[in-house]
Short mmCIF file of C-alpha atoms and ligand atoms in Angstrom, two decimals:
data_model
loop_
_atom_site.label_atom_id
_atom_site.label_comp_id
_atom_site.label_asym_id
_atom_site.label_seq_id
_atom_site.Cartn_x
_atom_site.Cartn_y
_atom_site.Cartn_z
CA UNK A 1 67.46 45.33 -39.26
CA UNK A 2 64.68 45.44 -36.68
CA UNK A 3 62.76 42.21 -36.63
CA UNK A 4 59.14 42.71 -35.70
CA UNK A 5 58.17 39.05 -35.99
CA UNK A 6 57.84 36.97 -32.86
CA UNK A 7 61.29 35.69 -31.96
CA UNK A 8 61.84 31.96 -32.40
CA UNK A 9 65.22 30.51 -31.50
CA UNK A 10 66.42 26.97 -31.40
CA UNK A 11 69.07 24.81 -29.90
CA UNK A 12 69.98 22.02 -32.30
CA UNK A 13 72.43 19.59 -30.74
CA UNK A 14 73.43 16.33 -32.34
CA UNK A 15 73.03 13.51 -29.80
CA UNK A 16 76.56 12.24 -30.27
CA UNK A 17 77.82 12.91 -26.75
CA UNK A 18 76.80 14.29 -23.39
CA UNK A 19 75.96 17.98 -23.38
CA UNK A 20 79.28 19.74 -22.90
CA UNK A 21 80.41 23.30 -22.29
CA UNK A 22 80.54 24.91 -25.74
CA UNK A 23 77.18 23.41 -26.53
CA UNK A 24 75.36 24.34 -23.36
CA UNK A 25 76.58 27.90 -23.64
CA UNK A 26 74.86 27.96 -27.03
CA UNK A 27 71.71 26.54 -25.45
CA UNK A 28 71.78 29.15 -22.69
CA UNK A 29 72.24 32.10 -25.04
CA UNK A 30 69.59 30.85 -27.40
CA UNK A 31 67.20 30.32 -24.49
CA UNK A 32 67.87 33.71 -22.90
CA UNK A 33 67.31 35.51 -26.16
CA UNK A 34 63.98 33.79 -26.76
CA UNK A 35 62.77 34.48 -23.23
CA UNK A 36 63.92 38.07 -23.30
CA UNK A 37 61.74 38.69 -26.35
CA UNK A 38 58.81 36.58 -25.12
CA UNK A 39 59.62 34.29 -27.99
CA UNK A 40 59.65 30.57 -28.54
CA UNK A 41 62.56 28.29 -27.77
CA UNK A 42 62.76 25.16 -29.89
CA UNK A 43 64.82 22.12 -29.02
CA UNK A 44 65.70 20.15 -32.11
CA UNK A 45 67.64 16.94 -31.73
CA UNK A 46 69.66 16.53 -34.92
CA UNK A 47 69.73 12.77 -35.00
CA UNK A 48 70.03 12.05 -38.70
CA UNK A 49 73.52 10.59 -38.38
CA UNK A 50 72.30 7.15 -37.37
CA UNK A 51 75.69 5.71 -36.57
CA UNK A 52 76.78 8.41 -34.16
CA UNK A 53 73.44 9.40 -32.66
CA UNK A 54 72.51 7.59 -29.45
CA UNK A 55 69.40 7.63 -27.33
CA UNK A 56 71.47 7.89 -24.16
CA UNK A 57 72.96 11.15 -25.42
CA UNK A 58 69.56 12.52 -26.28
CA UNK A 59 68.49 11.62 -22.74
CA UNK A 60 71.56 13.35 -21.38
CA UNK A 61 70.78 16.52 -23.34
CA UNK A 62 67.19 16.57 -22.06
CA UNK A 63 68.28 15.88 -18.51
CA UNK A 64 70.91 18.61 -18.66
CA UNK A 65 68.55 21.27 -20.01
CA UNK A 66 65.98 20.36 -17.41
CA UNK A 67 68.51 20.56 -14.61
CA UNK A 68 69.73 23.95 -15.83
CA UNK A 69 66.14 25.17 -16.00
CA UNK A 70 66.16 25.76 -19.76
CA UNK A 71 62.62 24.71 -20.56
CA UNK A 72 61.75 24.52 -24.24
CA UNK A 73 58.45 25.25 -25.91
CA UNK A 74 58.80 22.90 -28.87
CA UNK A 75 60.58 19.58 -29.11
CA UNK A 76 61.40 17.90 -32.39
CA UNK A 77 63.73 15.23 -33.68
CA UNK A 78 65.23 15.95 -37.06
CA UNK A 79 64.72 12.33 -38.09
CA UNK A 80 60.95 12.92 -37.91
CA UNK A 81 61.26 15.50 -40.69
CA UNK A 82 63.04 13.33 -43.25
CA UNK A 83 59.91 13.13 -45.41
CA UNK A 84 59.89 16.93 -45.62
CA UNK A 85 63.58 17.03 -46.48
CA UNK A 86 63.03 14.54 -49.27
CA UNK A 87 60.07 16.46 -50.67
CA UNK A 88 62.03 19.69 -50.72
CA UNK A 89 64.96 17.93 -52.32
CA UNK A 90 62.76 16.63 -55.12
CA UNK A 91 61.32 20.09 -55.62
CA UNK A 92 64.83 21.55 -55.81
CA UNK A 93 65.75 19.09 -58.52
CA UNK A 94 62.54 19.85 -60.36
CA UNK A 95 63.22 23.58 -60.16
CA UNK A 96 66.78 23.15 -61.37
CA UNK A 97 68.40 24.20 -58.07
CA UNK A 98 69.89 20.76 -57.61
CA UNK A 99 70.80 17.83 -59.79
CA UNK A 100 71.65 14.18 -59.52
CA UNK A 101 75.28 13.47 -60.22
CA UNK A 102 76.49 9.95 -60.96
CA UNK A 103 79.85 9.60 -59.26
CA UNK A 104 82.16 6.79 -58.39
CA UNK A 105 82.29 6.06 -54.67
CA UNK A 106 85.43 7.44 -53.02
CA UNK A 107 86.24 4.11 -51.38
CA UNK A 108 87.67 2.73 -54.62
CA UNK A 109 84.98 0.04 -54.89
CA UNK A 110 84.00 1.27 -58.33
CA UNK A 111 80.38 1.57 -57.22
CA UNK A 112 78.49 4.37 -58.95
CA UNK A 113 76.42 6.58 -56.62
CA UNK A 114 73.67 9.03 -57.44
CA UNK A 115 74.51 11.92 -55.17
CA UNK A 116 72.65 15.21 -55.27
CA UNK A 117 74.53 18.44 -55.76
CA UNK A 118 73.34 21.98 -55.31
CA UNK A 119 73.57 24.16 -58.38
CA UNK A 120 75.72 26.94 -57.04
CA UNK A 121 75.03 30.36 -58.55
CA UNK A 122 78.56 31.38 -57.50
CA UNK A 123 77.73 34.71 -55.95
CA UNK A 124 78.68 36.79 -52.93
CA UNK A 125 76.43 36.05 -49.98
CA UNK A 126 75.98 38.65 -47.27
CA UNK A 127 74.30 38.09 -43.95
CA UNK A 128 73.69 40.03 -40.77
CA UNK A 129 75.32 38.56 -37.73
CA UNK A 130 74.29 40.03 -34.37
CA UNK A 131 77.78 39.47 -33.06
CA UNK A 132 80.09 39.67 -36.04
CA UNK A 133 78.18 42.36 -37.91
CA UNK A 134 77.78 42.15 -41.66
CA UNK A 135 79.52 39.12 -43.13
CA UNK A 136 80.10 38.69 -46.85
CA UNK A 137 81.49 35.50 -48.33
CA UNK A 138 82.01 34.44 -51.89
CA UNK A 139 80.55 31.03 -52.60
CA UNK A 140 82.40 30.19 -55.81
CA UNK A 141 84.99 28.05 -54.03
CA UNK A 142 82.24 25.87 -52.62
CA UNK A 143 81.46 24.54 -56.08
CA UNK A 144 78.29 22.56 -56.56
CA UNK A 145 78.31 21.20 -53.03
CA UNK A 146 76.63 17.96 -52.05
CA UNK A 147 73.24 18.28 -50.34
CA UNK A 148 72.14 14.63 -50.33
CA UNK A 149 73.84 11.24 -50.39
CA UNK A 150 71.07 10.19 -52.72
CA UNK A 151 67.51 11.20 -53.38
CA UNK A 152 66.35 9.52 -50.14
CA UNK A 153 69.12 10.80 -47.86
CA UNK A 154 69.34 14.58 -47.64
CA UNK A 155 72.35 15.85 -45.72
CA UNK A 156 73.02 18.30 -42.94
CA UNK A 157 72.74 21.69 -44.68
CA UNK A 158 69.48 20.91 -46.36
CA UNK A 159 67.99 19.40 -43.20
CA UNK A 160 68.96 22.42 -41.08
CA UNK A 161 67.55 24.90 -43.58
CA UNK A 162 64.26 23.05 -44.03
CA UNK A 163 63.78 22.55 -40.29
CA UNK A 164 64.58 26.16 -39.47
CA UNK A 165 62.16 27.25 -42.18
CA UNK A 166 59.35 25.00 -41.00
CA UNK A 167 59.81 26.01 -37.37
CA UNK A 168 59.82 29.69 -38.29
CA UNK A 169 63.21 30.25 -36.71
CA UNK A 170 63.96 33.97 -36.68
CA UNK A 171 67.34 33.85 -34.90
CA UNK A 172 69.96 31.18 -35.33
CA UNK A 173 72.25 31.26 -32.32
CA UNK A 174 75.08 28.78 -32.69
CA UNK A 175 78.79 28.28 -32.40
CA UNK A 176 81.32 30.09 -34.53
CA UNK A 177 82.32 26.78 -36.10
CA UNK A 178 79.14 27.08 -38.17
CA UNK A 179 80.02 30.42 -39.80
CA UNK A 180 81.48 28.73 -42.83
CA UNK A 181 78.26 26.70 -43.24
CA UNK A 182 76.11 29.79 -43.36
CA UNK A 183 76.64 30.82 -47.01
CA UNK A 184 75.69 27.31 -48.18
CA UNK A 185 72.60 27.39 -46.02
CA UNK A 186 71.62 30.83 -47.27
CA UNK A 187 71.95 29.67 -50.89
CA UNK A 188 69.63 26.78 -50.09
CA UNK A 189 67.19 29.15 -48.36
CA UNK A 190 67.03 31.32 -51.43
CA UNK A 191 66.54 28.31 -53.68
CA UNK A 192 63.55 27.06 -51.67
CA UNK A 193 62.05 30.46 -50.92
CA UNK A 194 62.83 30.41 -47.20
CA UNK A 195 63.62 33.65 -45.36
CA UNK A 196 67.12 34.08 -44.01
CA UNK A 197 67.07 34.29 -40.22
CA UNK A 198 69.24 36.62 -38.20
CA UNK A 199 72.44 34.84 -37.24
CA UNK A 200 74.42 35.06 -34.05
CA UNK A 201 77.62 33.07 -34.19
CA UNK A 202 79.05 32.77 -30.72
CA UNK A 203 82.78 33.02 -30.16
CA UNK A 204 84.65 29.85 -29.35
CA UNK A 205 84.92 28.69 -25.76
CA UNK A 206 88.52 28.12 -24.72
CA UNK A 207 90.04 26.45 -21.70
CA UNK A 208 92.55 28.22 -19.49
CA UNK A 209 95.26 26.93 -21.81
CA UNK A 210 93.63 28.98 -24.58
CA UNK A 211 92.85 25.80 -26.49
CA UNK A 212 89.38 25.10 -27.74
CA UNK A 213 87.31 23.27 -25.13
CA UNK A 214 85.97 20.05 -26.47
CA UNK A 215 84.58 16.77 -25.30
CA UNK A 216 88.04 15.33 -25.58
CA UNK A 217 89.82 18.25 -23.99
CA UNK A 218 88.69 18.36 -20.41
CA UNK A 219 85.34 20.04 -20.86
CA UNK A 220 82.89 18.62 -18.39
CA UNK A 221 79.35 17.78 -19.28
CA UNK A 222 76.50 19.49 -17.46
CA UNK A 223 75.69 16.22 -15.74
CA UNK A 224 79.30 15.88 -14.59
CA UNK A 225 79.06 19.22 -12.84
CA UNK A 226 75.73 18.18 -11.37
CA UNK A 227 77.28 14.97 -10.05
CA UNK A 228 80.17 16.91 -8.55
CA UNK A 229 77.68 18.92 -6.54
CA UNK A 230 77.67 22.16 -8.51
CA UNK A 231 74.39 24.04 -8.24
CA UNK A 232 72.49 24.57 -11.49
CA UNK A 233 72.03 28.28 -10.80
CA UNK A 234 75.81 28.62 -10.42
CA UNK A 235 76.59 26.84 -13.67
CA UNK A 236 73.91 28.77 -15.52
CA UNK A 237 75.12 32.11 -14.19
CA UNK A 238 78.76 31.32 -14.84
CA UNK A 239 78.30 30.00 -18.36
CA UNK A 240 75.99 32.86 -19.31
CA UNK A 241 78.98 35.10 -18.64
CA UNK A 242 81.42 33.21 -20.80
CA UNK A 243 81.70 35.67 -23.65
CA UNK A 244 78.95 37.98 -22.48
CA UNK A 245 78.55 40.52 -19.74
CA UNK A 246 75.98 43.23 -19.20
CA UNK A 247 78.62 45.95 -19.06
CA UNK A 248 78.14 46.51 -15.33
CA UNK A 249 79.91 45.21 -12.25
CA UNK A 250 77.10 42.81 -11.41
CA UNK A 251 78.14 39.18 -11.53
CA UNK A 252 75.41 37.31 -9.70
CA UNK A 253 72.26 36.93 -11.72
CA UNK A 254 69.19 34.83 -11.20
CA UNK A 255 67.78 33.25 -14.33
CA UNK A 256 65.15 36.01 -14.52
CA UNK A 257 67.78 38.70 -14.20
CA UNK A 258 69.81 37.06 -16.94
CA UNK A 259 66.76 37.06 -19.19
CA UNK A 260 66.28 40.78 -18.55
CA UNK A 261 69.90 41.76 -18.97
CA UNK A 262 70.86 39.50 -21.85
CA UNK A 263 71.66 41.02 -25.19
CA UNK A 264 73.12 39.17 -28.17
CA UNK A 265 74.74 42.33 -29.47
CA UNK A 266 76.84 42.53 -26.29
CA UNK A 267 78.38 39.11 -26.86
CA UNK A 268 82.09 39.55 -27.39
CA UNK A 269 83.65 38.77 -30.76
CA UNK A 270 86.86 37.25 -29.47
CA UNK A 271 87.09 33.75 -28.00
CA UNK A 272 85.85 33.42 -24.45
CA UNK A 273 87.59 31.55 -21.66
CA UNK A 274 85.88 29.02 -19.42
CA UNK A 275 87.62 29.31 -16.07
CA UNK A 276 86.77 26.46 -13.67
CA UNK A 277 88.00 28.60 -10.74
CA UNK A 278 85.35 31.13 -11.60
CA UNK A 279 82.76 28.38 -11.54
CA UNK A 280 83.91 27.48 -8.03
CA UNK A 281 83.50 31.10 -7.03
CA UNK A 282 79.96 31.22 -8.37
CA UNK A 283 79.13 27.96 -6.70
CA UNK A 284 80.38 29.16 -3.33
CA UNK A 285 78.25 32.27 -3.69
CA UNK A 286 75.17 30.17 -4.40
CA UNK A 287 75.96 27.72 -1.62
CA UNK A 288 76.02 30.66 0.79
CA UNK A 289 72.49 31.57 -0.24
CA UNK A 290 70.99 28.12 0.35
CA UNK A 291 68.61 27.58 3.23
CA UNK A 292 69.73 25.03 5.75
CA UNK A 293 67.24 22.55 4.40
CA UNK A 294 68.44 22.97 0.82
CA UNK A 295 72.04 22.80 1.93
CA UNK A 296 71.51 19.37 3.46
CA UNK A 297 69.47 18.20 0.57
CA UNK A 298 72.57 18.64 -1.58
CA UNK A 299 75.17 17.77 1.03
CA UNK A 300 73.77 14.57 2.46
CA UNK A 301 74.49 12.51 -0.64
CA UNK A 302 78.20 13.13 -0.07
CA UNK A 303 78.27 12.25 3.64
CA UNK A 304 79.35 8.68 4.38
CA UNK A 305 76.44 6.50 5.42
CA UNK A 306 77.62 5.93 8.99
CA UNK A 307 77.53 9.65 9.83
CA UNK A 308 74.28 10.53 8.17
CA UNK A 309 72.13 10.00 11.26
CA UNK A 310 74.57 11.52 13.73
CA UNK A 311 73.37 14.53 15.72
CA UNK A 312 76.82 16.03 15.24
CA UNK A 313 76.44 16.24 11.48
CA UNK A 314 74.00 19.14 11.43
CA UNK A 315 76.31 21.18 13.62
CA UNK A 316 78.93 21.08 10.91
CA UNK A 317 76.85 23.03 8.41
CA UNK A 318 78.62 26.37 8.76
CA UNK A 319 82.02 24.76 8.74
CA UNK A 320 81.20 22.85 5.58
CA UNK A 321 79.62 25.83 3.88
CA UNK A 322 82.74 27.87 4.53
CA UNK A 323 85.09 25.26 3.23
CA UNK A 324 83.54 23.66 0.18
CA UNK A 325 83.52 24.83 -3.41
CA UNK A 326 81.21 22.08 -4.55
CA UNK A 327 79.28 19.51 -2.57
CA UNK A 328 81.49 16.59 -3.53
CA UNK A 329 84.29 18.30 -1.54
CA UNK A 330 82.44 17.02 1.52
CA UNK A 331 83.06 13.48 0.39
CA UNK A 332 86.73 14.21 -0.20
CA UNK A 333 87.08 15.85 3.18
CA UNK A 334 85.53 12.89 4.92
CA UNK A 335 87.80 10.57 2.96
CA UNK A 336 90.79 12.66 4.05
CA UNK A 337 89.69 12.30 7.68
CA UNK A 338 88.95 15.99 7.98
CA UNK A 339 85.66 15.53 9.78
CA UNK A 340 86.09 12.22 11.50
CA UNK A 341 87.26 13.72 14.77
CA UNK A 342 83.84 15.26 15.19
CA UNK A 343 82.36 11.81 15.42
CA UNK A 344 85.03 9.88 17.36
CA UNK A 345 87.84 10.85 19.72
CA UNK A 346 91.04 11.20 17.72
CA UNK A 347 94.30 9.41 18.32
CA UNK A 348 96.74 12.09 19.36
CA UNK A 349 100.48 11.77 18.87
CA UNK A 350 102.26 13.48 21.77
CA UNK A 351 104.98 15.08 19.73
CA UNK A 352 102.41 16.67 17.51
CA UNK A 353 101.05 18.52 20.53
CA UNK A 354 104.17 20.62 20.95
CA UNK A 355 104.04 24.00 19.23
CA UNK A 356 106.85 24.44 16.69
CA UNK A 357 108.61 27.13 18.76
CA UNK A 358 108.93 24.63 21.62
CA UNK A 359 110.18 21.72 19.55
CA UNK A 360 113.84 22.44 20.36
CA UNK A 361 113.08 22.95 24.04
CA UNK A 362 113.90 19.77 25.96
CA UNK A 363 111.07 20.54 28.36
CA UNK A 364 108.68 21.31 25.52
CA UNK A 365 106.42 18.36 26.17
CA UNK A 366 106.29 19.04 29.90
CA UNK A 367 105.48 22.70 29.32
CA UNK A 368 102.78 21.78 26.84
CA UNK A 369 101.24 19.48 29.42
CA UNK A 370 101.07 22.36 31.90
CA UNK A 371 99.50 24.67 29.35
CA UNK A 372 96.87 22.08 28.62
CA UNK A 373 96.17 21.55 32.33
CA UNK A 374 95.52 25.23 32.65
CA UNK A 375 93.34 25.18 29.53
CA UNK A 376 91.28 22.41 31.13
CA UNK A 377 90.80 24.32 34.34
CA UNK A 378 89.93 27.57 32.55
CA UNK A 379 87.41 25.81 30.35
CA UNK A 380 85.90 23.97 33.28
CA UNK A 381 85.08 27.40 34.65
CA UNK A 382 82.77 28.14 31.69
CA UNK A 383 79.23 27.14 32.57
CA UNK A 384 77.45 24.59 30.37
CA UNK A 385 74.94 27.09 29.09
CA UNK A 386 77.67 29.66 28.40
CA UNK A 387 79.62 27.35 26.10
CA UNK A 388 80.09 29.55 23.01
CA UNK A 389 83.00 30.66 20.87
CA UNK A 390 82.92 34.14 22.37
CA UNK A 391 82.88 32.95 25.99
CA UNK A 392 85.59 30.39 25.39
CA UNK A 393 87.77 33.12 23.94
CA UNK A 394 87.12 35.34 26.93
CA UNK A 395 88.11 32.49 29.23
CA UNK A 396 91.24 31.43 27.35
CA UNK A 397 92.73 34.35 25.49
CA UNK A 398 94.28 36.24 28.40
CA UNK A 399 96.20 33.11 29.34
CA UNK A 400 97.15 32.43 25.70
CA UNK A 401 98.36 35.98 25.26
CA UNK A 402 100.44 35.70 28.39
CA UNK A 403 102.07 32.34 27.52
CA UNK A 404 102.17 32.68 23.75
CA UNK A 405 99.23 31.92 21.52
CA UNK A 406 100.92 29.07 19.70
CA UNK A 407 102.11 27.44 22.92
CA UNK A 408 98.60 27.28 24.30
CA UNK A 409 96.18 27.19 21.39
CA UNK A 410 98.11 24.78 19.18
CA UNK A 411 98.08 21.86 21.62
CA UNK A 412 94.45 22.58 22.47
CA UNK A 413 93.54 22.30 18.81
CA UNK A 414 95.56 19.12 18.33
CA UNK A 415 94.10 17.55 21.48
CA UNK A 416 90.61 18.22 20.21
CA UNK A 417 91.09 17.16 16.60
CA UNK A 418 94.28 15.09 16.36
CA UNK A 419 95.06 17.25 13.32
CA UNK A 420 97.53 19.97 12.40
CA UNK A 421 94.92 21.52 10.22
CA UNK A 422 91.45 22.02 11.60
CA UNK A 423 89.22 24.84 12.74
CA UNK A 424 90.58 26.81 15.71
CA UNK A 425 90.15 25.33 19.20
CA UNK A 426 87.30 27.69 20.09
CA UNK A 427 85.21 26.61 17.15
CA UNK A 428 86.17 22.99 17.71
CA UNK A 429 85.32 23.01 21.39
CA UNK A 430 82.01 24.71 20.70
CA UNK A 431 81.01 22.23 18.04
CA UNK A 432 82.11 19.26 20.10
CA UNK A 433 80.33 20.48 23.22
CA UNK A 434 81.73 20.91 26.69
CA UNK A 435 81.69 17.30 27.74
CA UNK A 436 83.52 15.93 24.71
CA UNK A 437 85.97 18.80 24.54
CA UNK A 438 87.00 18.43 28.16
CA UNK A 439 87.16 14.67 27.91
CA UNK A 440 89.59 14.93 25.00
CA UNK A 441 91.76 17.58 26.65
CA UNK A 442 91.95 15.64 29.90
CA UNK A 443 92.74 12.41 28.10
CA UNK A 444 95.72 14.05 26.45
CA UNK A 445 96.95 15.61 29.69
N1 LIG B 52 73.64 20.00 -35.02
C1 LIG B 52 74.63 20.99 -35.13
C2 LIG B 52 75.67 20.80 -34.04
O1 LIG B 52 75.42 20.09 -33.09
C3 LIG B 52 74.07 22.39 -34.99
C4 LIG B 52 73.45 22.87 -36.22
C5 LIG B 52 73.07 24.34 -36.14
O2 LIG B 52 73.05 24.92 -35.05
O3 LIG B 52 72.80 24.90 -37.18
O4 LIG B 52 76.74 21.34 -34.13
#
């Protein structure tokens, strides 16, 4: 059914934990749909469960949405609406849609409670779901379900229905785990004269192990990804494509492009997989696009204090960009000693200098020394202002080709870095500069 009313969507998290993957996918889809239709995006914090709701989690949700760039037009806490919920509850009782039921507490204390039950008409309920299509469920099995703990404490279904009604929500975008709640909520809508919104129940988000992602099962919160040095545009882009794609080959989307391309009816019905490797891919793509200034703005936080002011640091930008998947990798690489040799001459173990093919040769070390001597003299022939990767290759490669690349280039690399694994000697020597490179090579010889 075509809806001509202004679109109003909402994201309605309970502040019982940091904003995690299944939930922020819901937020993203709900946001994109509202923006696509020039609608309104409501953030409703469902904080009526006083024991489990925490301010710190609400803060985390707000911080996460802000970081992802999901700005909302309306903010409301469900607890602020309790008066409305109570009024509607009373009206429902008055109208005969609900009744007070005196029941013994389940804890065996013998206490009698006055809970409020909904008077179930026991009918088939049908609703339109943008993703699942037409859904029909019989409500008889639900019985006269409970809608309030007592006349002062309305429960979840009633609160959701009243709040959606009052906010004029036209599209309820939420996780598939709420499908079974929908018939109850529709019955309540009908009882209070509220329109039924269009529903869009999103497929579950699974981990690579095909198990449901959850707070307990390895799903990271938005703020965890932020702290790991993932870019918000990468996370947004990646998560937007968990269970949705525009049906083209395009994978990289700015937020604006997502808004344009997004379509609830193209969301897949089957569970969607959250692949952390894919997130790394997206992040690398977005890291490539950063200006130098923005790169360092993100990177610097992960560089150990003592190197932050070093002139060498800035020269490592390309190397870092090529090698990291997220900015915190920089910290790990420093911790693993992968960059230290740029800042201080390495300690070189002689045996390590010998290329593997020469290891069995009893003159291997001697030969290596001669190769390195020649490397020194060839490099000394490159003028200071000609010191570039290309020119170093021109100077060294003929000799390396003649003597064996490994024999010559391996010890040069080790002499410069002290490491088996490092950039090639041309890149190293260029980054280190002529003076340092030659000093290190000569010291080893
Ligand atoms: N507060 C509910 C949750 O966090 C969402 C309710 C809804 O979307 O209808 O799961």
